[in-house]
mmCIF file of C-alpha atoms and ligand atoms in Angstrom:
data_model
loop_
_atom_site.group_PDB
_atom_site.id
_atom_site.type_symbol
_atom_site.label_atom_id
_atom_site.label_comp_id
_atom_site.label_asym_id
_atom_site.label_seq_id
_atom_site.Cartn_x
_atom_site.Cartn_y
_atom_site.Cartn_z
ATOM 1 C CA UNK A 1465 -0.382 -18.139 17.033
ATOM 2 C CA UNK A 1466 -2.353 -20.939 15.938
ATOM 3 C CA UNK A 1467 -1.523 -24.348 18.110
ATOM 4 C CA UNK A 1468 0.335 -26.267 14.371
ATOM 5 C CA UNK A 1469 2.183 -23.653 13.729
ATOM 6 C CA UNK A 1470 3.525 -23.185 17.587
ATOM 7 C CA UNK A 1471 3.911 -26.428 17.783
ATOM 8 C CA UNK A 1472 5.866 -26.663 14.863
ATOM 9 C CA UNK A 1473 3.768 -29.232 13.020
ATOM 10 C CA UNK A 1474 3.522 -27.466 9.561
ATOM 11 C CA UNK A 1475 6.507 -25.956 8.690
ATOM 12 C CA UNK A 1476 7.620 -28.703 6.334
ATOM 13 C CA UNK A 1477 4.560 -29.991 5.565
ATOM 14 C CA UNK A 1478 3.749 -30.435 1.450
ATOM 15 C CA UNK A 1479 -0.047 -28.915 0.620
ATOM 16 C CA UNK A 1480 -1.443 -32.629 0.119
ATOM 17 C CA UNK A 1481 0.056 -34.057 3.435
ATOM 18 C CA UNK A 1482 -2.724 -31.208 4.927
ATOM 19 C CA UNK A 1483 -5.675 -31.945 2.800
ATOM 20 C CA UNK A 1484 -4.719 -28.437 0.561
ATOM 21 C CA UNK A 1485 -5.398 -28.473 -3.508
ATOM 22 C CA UNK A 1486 -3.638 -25.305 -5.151
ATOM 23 C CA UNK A 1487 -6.673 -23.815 -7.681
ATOM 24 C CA UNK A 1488 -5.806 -22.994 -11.273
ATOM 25 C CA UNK A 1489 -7.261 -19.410 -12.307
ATOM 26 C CA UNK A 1490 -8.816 -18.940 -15.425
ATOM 27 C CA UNK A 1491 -6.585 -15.676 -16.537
ATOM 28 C CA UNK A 1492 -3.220 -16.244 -17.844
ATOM 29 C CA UNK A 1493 -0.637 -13.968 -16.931
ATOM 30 C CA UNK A 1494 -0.515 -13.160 -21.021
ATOM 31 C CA UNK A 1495 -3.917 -12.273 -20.104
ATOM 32 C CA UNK A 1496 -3.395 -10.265 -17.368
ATOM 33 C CA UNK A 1497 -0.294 -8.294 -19.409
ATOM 34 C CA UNK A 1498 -2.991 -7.570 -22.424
ATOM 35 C CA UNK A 1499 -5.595 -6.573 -20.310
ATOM 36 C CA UNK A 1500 -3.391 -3.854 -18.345
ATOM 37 C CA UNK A 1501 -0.889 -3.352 -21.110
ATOM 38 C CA UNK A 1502 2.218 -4.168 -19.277
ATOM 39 C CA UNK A 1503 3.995 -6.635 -17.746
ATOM 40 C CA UNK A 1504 4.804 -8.007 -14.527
ATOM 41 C CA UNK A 1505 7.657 -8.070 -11.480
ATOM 42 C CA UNK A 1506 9.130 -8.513 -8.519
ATOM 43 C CA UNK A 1507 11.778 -5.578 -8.210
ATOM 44 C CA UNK A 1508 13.528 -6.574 -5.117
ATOM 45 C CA UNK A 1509 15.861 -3.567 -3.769
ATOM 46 C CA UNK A 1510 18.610 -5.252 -0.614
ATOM 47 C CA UNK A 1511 20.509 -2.851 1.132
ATOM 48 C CA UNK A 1512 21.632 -1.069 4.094
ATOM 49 C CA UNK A 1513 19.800 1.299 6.352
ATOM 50 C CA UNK A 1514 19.648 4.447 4.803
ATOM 51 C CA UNK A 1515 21.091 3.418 1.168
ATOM 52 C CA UNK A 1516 18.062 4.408 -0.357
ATOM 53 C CA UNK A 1517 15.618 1.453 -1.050
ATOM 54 C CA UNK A 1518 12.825 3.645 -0.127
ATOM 55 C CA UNK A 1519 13.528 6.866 -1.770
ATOM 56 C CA UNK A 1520 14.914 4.773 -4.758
ATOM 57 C CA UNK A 1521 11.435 2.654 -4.690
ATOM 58 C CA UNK A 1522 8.895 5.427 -4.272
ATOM 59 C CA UNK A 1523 10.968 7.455 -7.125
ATOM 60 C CA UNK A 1524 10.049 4.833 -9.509
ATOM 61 C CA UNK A 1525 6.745 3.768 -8.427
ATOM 62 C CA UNK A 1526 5.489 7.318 -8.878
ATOM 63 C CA UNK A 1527 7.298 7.520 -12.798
ATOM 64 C CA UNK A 1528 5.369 4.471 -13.268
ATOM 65 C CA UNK A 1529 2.082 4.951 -12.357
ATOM 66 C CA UNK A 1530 2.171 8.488 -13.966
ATOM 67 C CA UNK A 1531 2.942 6.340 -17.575
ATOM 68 C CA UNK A 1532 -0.136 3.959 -16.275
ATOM 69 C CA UNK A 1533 1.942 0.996 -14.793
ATOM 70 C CA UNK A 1534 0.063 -0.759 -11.847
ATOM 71 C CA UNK A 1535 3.177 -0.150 -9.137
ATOM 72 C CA UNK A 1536 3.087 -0.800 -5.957
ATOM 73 C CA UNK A 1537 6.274 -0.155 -2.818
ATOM 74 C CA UNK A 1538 6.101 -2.773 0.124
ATOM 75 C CA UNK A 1539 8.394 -0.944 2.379
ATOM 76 C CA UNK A 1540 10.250 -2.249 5.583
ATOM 77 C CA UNK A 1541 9.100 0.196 8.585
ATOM 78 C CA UNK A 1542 5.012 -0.192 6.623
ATOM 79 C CA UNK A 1543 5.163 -3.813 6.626
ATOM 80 C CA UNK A 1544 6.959 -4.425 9.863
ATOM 81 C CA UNK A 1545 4.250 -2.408 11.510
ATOM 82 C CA UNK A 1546 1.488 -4.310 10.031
ATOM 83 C CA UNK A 1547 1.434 -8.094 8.614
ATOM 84 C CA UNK A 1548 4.918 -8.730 10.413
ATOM 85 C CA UNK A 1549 4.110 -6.748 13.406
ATOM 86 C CA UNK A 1550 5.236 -10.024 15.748
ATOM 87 C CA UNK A 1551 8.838 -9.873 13.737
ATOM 88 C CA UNK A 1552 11.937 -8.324 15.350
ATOM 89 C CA UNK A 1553 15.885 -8.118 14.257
ATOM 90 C CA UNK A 1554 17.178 -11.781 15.275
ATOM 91 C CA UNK A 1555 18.602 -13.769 12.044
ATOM 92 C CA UNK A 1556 15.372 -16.201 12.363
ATOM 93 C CA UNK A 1557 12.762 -13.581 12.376
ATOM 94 C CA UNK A 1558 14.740 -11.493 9.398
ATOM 95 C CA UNK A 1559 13.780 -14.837 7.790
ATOM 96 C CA UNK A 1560 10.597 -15.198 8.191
ATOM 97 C CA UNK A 1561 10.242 -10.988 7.559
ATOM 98 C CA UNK A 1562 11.233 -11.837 4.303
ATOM 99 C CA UNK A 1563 9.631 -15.335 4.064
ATOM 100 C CA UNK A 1564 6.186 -13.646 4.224
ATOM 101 C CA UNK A 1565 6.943 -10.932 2.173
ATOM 102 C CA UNK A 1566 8.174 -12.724 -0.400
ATOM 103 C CA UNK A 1567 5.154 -14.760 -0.896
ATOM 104 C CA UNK A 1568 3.030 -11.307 -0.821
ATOM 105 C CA UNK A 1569 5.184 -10.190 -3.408
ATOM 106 C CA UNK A 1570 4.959 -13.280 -5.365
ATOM 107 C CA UNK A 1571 0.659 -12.995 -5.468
ATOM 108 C CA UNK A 1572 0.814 -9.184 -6.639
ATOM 109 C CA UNK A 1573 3.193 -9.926 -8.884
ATOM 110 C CA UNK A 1574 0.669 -12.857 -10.172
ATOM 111 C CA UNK A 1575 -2.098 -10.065 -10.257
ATOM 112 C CA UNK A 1576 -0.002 -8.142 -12.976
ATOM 113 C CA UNK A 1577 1.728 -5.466 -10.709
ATOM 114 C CA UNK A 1578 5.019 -4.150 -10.757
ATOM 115 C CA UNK A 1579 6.078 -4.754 -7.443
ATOM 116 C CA UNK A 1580 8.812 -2.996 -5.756
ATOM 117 C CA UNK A 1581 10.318 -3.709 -2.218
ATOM 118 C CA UNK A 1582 12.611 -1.633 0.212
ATOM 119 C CA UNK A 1583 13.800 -4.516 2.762
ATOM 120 C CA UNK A 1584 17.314 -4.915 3.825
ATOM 121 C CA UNK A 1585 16.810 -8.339 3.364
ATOM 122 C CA UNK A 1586 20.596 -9.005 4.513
ATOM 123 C CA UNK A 1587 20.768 -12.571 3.831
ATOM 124 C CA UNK A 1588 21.721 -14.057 0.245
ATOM 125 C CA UNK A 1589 19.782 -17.363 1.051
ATOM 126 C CA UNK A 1590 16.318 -15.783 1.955
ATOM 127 C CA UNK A 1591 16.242 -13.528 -0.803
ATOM 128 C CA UNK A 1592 17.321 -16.807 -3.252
ATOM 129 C CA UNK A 1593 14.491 -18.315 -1.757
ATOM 130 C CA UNK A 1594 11.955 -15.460 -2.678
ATOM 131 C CA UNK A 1595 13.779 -15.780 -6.280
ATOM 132 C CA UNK A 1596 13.014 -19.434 -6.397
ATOM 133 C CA UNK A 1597 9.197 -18.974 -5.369
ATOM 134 C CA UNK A 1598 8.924 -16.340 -8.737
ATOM 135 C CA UNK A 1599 8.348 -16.959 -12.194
ATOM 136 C CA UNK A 1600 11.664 -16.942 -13.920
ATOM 137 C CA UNK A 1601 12.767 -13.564 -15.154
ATOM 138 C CA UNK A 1602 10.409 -12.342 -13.221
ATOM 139 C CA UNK A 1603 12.483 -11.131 -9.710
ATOM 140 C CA UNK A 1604 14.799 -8.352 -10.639
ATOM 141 C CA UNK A 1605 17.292 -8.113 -7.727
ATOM 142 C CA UNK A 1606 18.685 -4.640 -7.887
ATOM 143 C CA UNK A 1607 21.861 -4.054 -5.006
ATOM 144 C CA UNK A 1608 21.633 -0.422 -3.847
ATOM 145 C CA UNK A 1609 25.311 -0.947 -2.812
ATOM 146 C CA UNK A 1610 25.661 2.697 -1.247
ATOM 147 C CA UNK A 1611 28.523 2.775 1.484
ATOM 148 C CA UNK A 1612 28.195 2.316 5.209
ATOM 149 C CA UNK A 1613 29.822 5.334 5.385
ATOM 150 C CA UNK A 1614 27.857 6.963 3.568
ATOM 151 C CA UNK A 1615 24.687 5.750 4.837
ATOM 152 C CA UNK A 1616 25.972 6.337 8.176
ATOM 153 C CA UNK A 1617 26.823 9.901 7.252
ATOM 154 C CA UNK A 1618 22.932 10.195 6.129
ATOM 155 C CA UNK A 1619 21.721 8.628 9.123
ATOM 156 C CA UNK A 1620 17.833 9.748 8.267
ATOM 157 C CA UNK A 1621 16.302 8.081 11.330
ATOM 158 C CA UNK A 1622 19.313 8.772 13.794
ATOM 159 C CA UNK A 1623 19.525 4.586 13.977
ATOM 160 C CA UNK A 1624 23.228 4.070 13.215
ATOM 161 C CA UNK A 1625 24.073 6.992 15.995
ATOM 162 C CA UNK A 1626 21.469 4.844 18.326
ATOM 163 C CA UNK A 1627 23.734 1.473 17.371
ATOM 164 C CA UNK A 1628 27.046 3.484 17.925
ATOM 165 C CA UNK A 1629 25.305 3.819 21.352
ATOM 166 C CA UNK A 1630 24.609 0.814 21.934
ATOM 167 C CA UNK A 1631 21.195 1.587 21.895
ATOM 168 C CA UNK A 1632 20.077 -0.978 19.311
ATOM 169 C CA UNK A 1633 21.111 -4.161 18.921
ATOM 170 C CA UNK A 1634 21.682 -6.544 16.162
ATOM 171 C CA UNK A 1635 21.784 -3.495 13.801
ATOM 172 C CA UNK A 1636 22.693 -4.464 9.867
ATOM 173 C CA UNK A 1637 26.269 -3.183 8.896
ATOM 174 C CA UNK A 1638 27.340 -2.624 12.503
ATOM 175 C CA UNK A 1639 26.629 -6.178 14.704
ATOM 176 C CA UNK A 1640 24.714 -7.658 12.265
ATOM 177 C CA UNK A 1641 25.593 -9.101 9.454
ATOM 178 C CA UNK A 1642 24.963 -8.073 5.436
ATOM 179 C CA UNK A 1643 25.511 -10.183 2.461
ATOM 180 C CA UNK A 1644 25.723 -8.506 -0.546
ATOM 181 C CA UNK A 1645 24.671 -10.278 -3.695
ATOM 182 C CA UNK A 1646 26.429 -12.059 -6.174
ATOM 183 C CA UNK A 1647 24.864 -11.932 -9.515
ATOM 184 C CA UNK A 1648 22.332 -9.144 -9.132
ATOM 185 C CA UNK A 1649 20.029 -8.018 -12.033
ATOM 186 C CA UNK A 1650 21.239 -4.296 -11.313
ATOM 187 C CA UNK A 1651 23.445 -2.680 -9.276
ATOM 188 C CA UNK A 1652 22.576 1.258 -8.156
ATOM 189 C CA UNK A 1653 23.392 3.381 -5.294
ATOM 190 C CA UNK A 1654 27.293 4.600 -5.685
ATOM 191 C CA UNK A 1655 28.090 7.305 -3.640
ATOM 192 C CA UNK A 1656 27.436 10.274 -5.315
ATOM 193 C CA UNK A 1657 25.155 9.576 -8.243
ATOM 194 C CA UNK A 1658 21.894 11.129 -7.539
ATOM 195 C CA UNK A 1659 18.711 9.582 -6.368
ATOM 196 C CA UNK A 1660 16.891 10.458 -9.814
ATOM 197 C CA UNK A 1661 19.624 8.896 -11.891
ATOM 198 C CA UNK A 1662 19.150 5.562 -9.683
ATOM 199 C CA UNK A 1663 15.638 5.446 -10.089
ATOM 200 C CA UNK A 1664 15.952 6.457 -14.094
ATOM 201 C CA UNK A 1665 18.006 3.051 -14.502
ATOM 202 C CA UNK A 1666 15.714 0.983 -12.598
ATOM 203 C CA UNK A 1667 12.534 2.454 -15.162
ATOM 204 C CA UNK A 1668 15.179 1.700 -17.785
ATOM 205 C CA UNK A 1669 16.033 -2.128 -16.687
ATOM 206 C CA UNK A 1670 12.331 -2.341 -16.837
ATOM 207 C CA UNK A 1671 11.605 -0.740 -20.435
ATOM 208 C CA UNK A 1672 14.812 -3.050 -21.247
ATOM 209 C CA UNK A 1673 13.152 -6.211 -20.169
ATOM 210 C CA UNK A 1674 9.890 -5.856 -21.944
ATOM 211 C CA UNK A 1675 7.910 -5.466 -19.051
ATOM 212 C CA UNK A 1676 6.982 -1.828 -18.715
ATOM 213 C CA UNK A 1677 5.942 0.077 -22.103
ATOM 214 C CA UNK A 1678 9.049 2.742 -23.286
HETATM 215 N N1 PPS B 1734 18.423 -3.759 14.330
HETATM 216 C C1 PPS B 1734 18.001 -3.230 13.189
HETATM 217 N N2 PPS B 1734 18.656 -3.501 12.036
HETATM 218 C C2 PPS B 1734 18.222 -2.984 10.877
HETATM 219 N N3 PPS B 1734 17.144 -2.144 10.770
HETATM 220 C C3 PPS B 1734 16.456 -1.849 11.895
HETATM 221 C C4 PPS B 1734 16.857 -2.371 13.137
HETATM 222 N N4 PPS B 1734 15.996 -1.894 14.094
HETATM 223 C C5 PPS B 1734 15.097 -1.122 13.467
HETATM 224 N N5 PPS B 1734 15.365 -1.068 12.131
HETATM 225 C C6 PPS B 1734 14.489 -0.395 11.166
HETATM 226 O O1 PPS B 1734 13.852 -1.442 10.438
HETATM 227 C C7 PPS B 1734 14.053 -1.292 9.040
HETATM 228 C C8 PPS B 1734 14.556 -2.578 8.417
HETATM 229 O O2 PPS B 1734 13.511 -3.499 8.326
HETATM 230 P P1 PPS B 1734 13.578 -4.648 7.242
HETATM 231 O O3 PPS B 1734 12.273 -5.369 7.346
HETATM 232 O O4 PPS B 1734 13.945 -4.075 5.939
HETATM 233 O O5 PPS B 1734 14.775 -5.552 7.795
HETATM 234 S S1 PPS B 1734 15.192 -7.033 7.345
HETATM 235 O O6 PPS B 1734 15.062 -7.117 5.884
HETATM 236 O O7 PPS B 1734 14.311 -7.997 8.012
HETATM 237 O O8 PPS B 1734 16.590 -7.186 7.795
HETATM 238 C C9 PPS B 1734 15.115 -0.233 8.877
HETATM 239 O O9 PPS B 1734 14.584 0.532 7.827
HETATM 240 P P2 PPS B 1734 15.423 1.018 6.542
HETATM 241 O O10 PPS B 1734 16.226 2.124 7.108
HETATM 242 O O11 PPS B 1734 14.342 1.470 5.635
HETATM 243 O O12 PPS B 1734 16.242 -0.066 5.955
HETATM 244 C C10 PPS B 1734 15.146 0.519 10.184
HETATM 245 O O13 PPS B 1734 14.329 1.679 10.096
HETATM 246 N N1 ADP B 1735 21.474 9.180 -4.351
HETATM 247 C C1 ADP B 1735 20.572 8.957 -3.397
HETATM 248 N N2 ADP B 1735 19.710 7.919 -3.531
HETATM 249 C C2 ADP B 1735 18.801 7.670 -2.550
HETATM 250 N N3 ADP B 1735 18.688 8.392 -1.415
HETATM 251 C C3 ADP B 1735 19.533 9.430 -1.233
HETATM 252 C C4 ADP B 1735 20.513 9.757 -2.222
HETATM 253 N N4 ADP B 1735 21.220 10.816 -1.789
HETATM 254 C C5 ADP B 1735 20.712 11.154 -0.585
HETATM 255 N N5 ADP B 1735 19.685 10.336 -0.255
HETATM 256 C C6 ADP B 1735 18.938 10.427 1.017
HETATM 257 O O1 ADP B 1735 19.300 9.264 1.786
HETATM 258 C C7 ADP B 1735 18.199 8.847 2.556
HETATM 259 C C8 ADP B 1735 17.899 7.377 2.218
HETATM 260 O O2 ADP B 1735 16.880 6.944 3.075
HETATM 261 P P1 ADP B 1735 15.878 5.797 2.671
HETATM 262 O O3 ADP B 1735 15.412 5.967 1.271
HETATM 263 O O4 ADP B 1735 14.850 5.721 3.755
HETATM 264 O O5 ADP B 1735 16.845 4.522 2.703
HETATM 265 P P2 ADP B 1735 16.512 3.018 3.123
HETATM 266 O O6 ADP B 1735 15.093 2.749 2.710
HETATM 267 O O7 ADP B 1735 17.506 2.203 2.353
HETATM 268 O O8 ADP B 1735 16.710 2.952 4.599
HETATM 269 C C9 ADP B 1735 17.020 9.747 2.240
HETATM 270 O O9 ADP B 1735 16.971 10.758 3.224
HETATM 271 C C10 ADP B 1735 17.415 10.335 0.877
HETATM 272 O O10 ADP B 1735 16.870 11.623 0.662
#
């Protein structure tokens, strides 16, 4: 880590107090919609292990870029063992997880991609600040509110059986906290509807919007 940041000279630092001047592109984001024929977004999926994000994400991603969207999934496990590879479970590093990933999310979503993410992103006031850092109407928070008992029952990596153990600590929806949220732009995930369904209303929040083509 670089000496500022370890020392904990930058964090609150504004770009001016460090000698940094944000640069102006010449391409609107009007621009950028005409020239690829759709629009742009942050779809940001929050929920438990095993609710779905990534099955949910993926599923829609590939409907997309079959109609010619630019999609693109940033997906916990891919992220976490790459750009955030230094990042474990505590409350302050979930933070910065999604403190980083938000502001990757915010620059594709500048380039004129649909972006979706798959994070559990547990706490309501990191993913308001991720909403805050996006062009209005532009984050789409979409709760895949699937039970812990359900998710539990699915148990696809064996992790909540490992947590029951004891095995892993600080795991989210056993002893470690989730928040759902309040006002999200779409809910999804109740036990029992399929996975297709799911993704069909997060195309159709999309096509709704005005950002992807019917
Ligand atoms: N302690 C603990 N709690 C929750 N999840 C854990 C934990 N340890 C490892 N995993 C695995 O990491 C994935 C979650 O990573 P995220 O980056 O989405 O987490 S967070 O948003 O920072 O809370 C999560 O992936 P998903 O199942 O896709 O949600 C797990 O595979
Ligand atoms: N309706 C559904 N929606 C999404 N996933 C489902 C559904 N029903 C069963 N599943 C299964 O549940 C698991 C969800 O895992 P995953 O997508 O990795 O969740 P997450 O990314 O939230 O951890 C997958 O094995 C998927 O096949």
């Amino acid at each position: 880590m670089d000496g500022a940041r370890a020392r904990g000279e930058i964090g609150s630092m504004s770009g001016s107090d460090r000698n940094l001047t944000w640069h102006a592109g010449e391409v609107s984001a009007s621009d950028r919609a005409r020239a690829l024929g759709h629009g742009a977004a942050t779809v940001w999926l929050t929920g438990l292990s095993g609710s779905g994000k990534s099955t949910l994400c993926r599923r829609v991603e590939r409907t997309l870029v079959e109609r010619g969207v630019g999609a693109y999934v940033l997906d916990g496990d891919n992220v976490r063992m790459g750009l955030n590879a230094d990042l474990g479970f505590g409350a302050k590093d979930r933070e910065e997880n999604i403190r980083r990933i938000g502001e990757v999310a915010k620059l594709m979503t500048d380039a004129g991609l649909v972006v979706l993410t798959a994070f559990i992103s547990p706490f309501r006031a990191d993913r308001a600040r991720v909403r805050s850092i996006v062009p209005a109407g532009q984050f789409l928070e979409v709760h895949v509110a699937t039970s812990i008992d359900e998710c539990e029952r699915r148990d696809p990596k064996g992790l909540y059986a490992k947590a029951r153990r004891g095995e892993i600590r600080d795991f989210t929806g056993i002893d470690s906290p989730y928040e759902p949220p309040d006002a999200p732009e779409l809910v999804v995930g109740h036990d029992g509807v399929s996975a297709d369904v799911n993704a069909a209303r997060i195309v159709e929040m999309l096509e709704i919007r005005g950002i992807v083509p019917r």
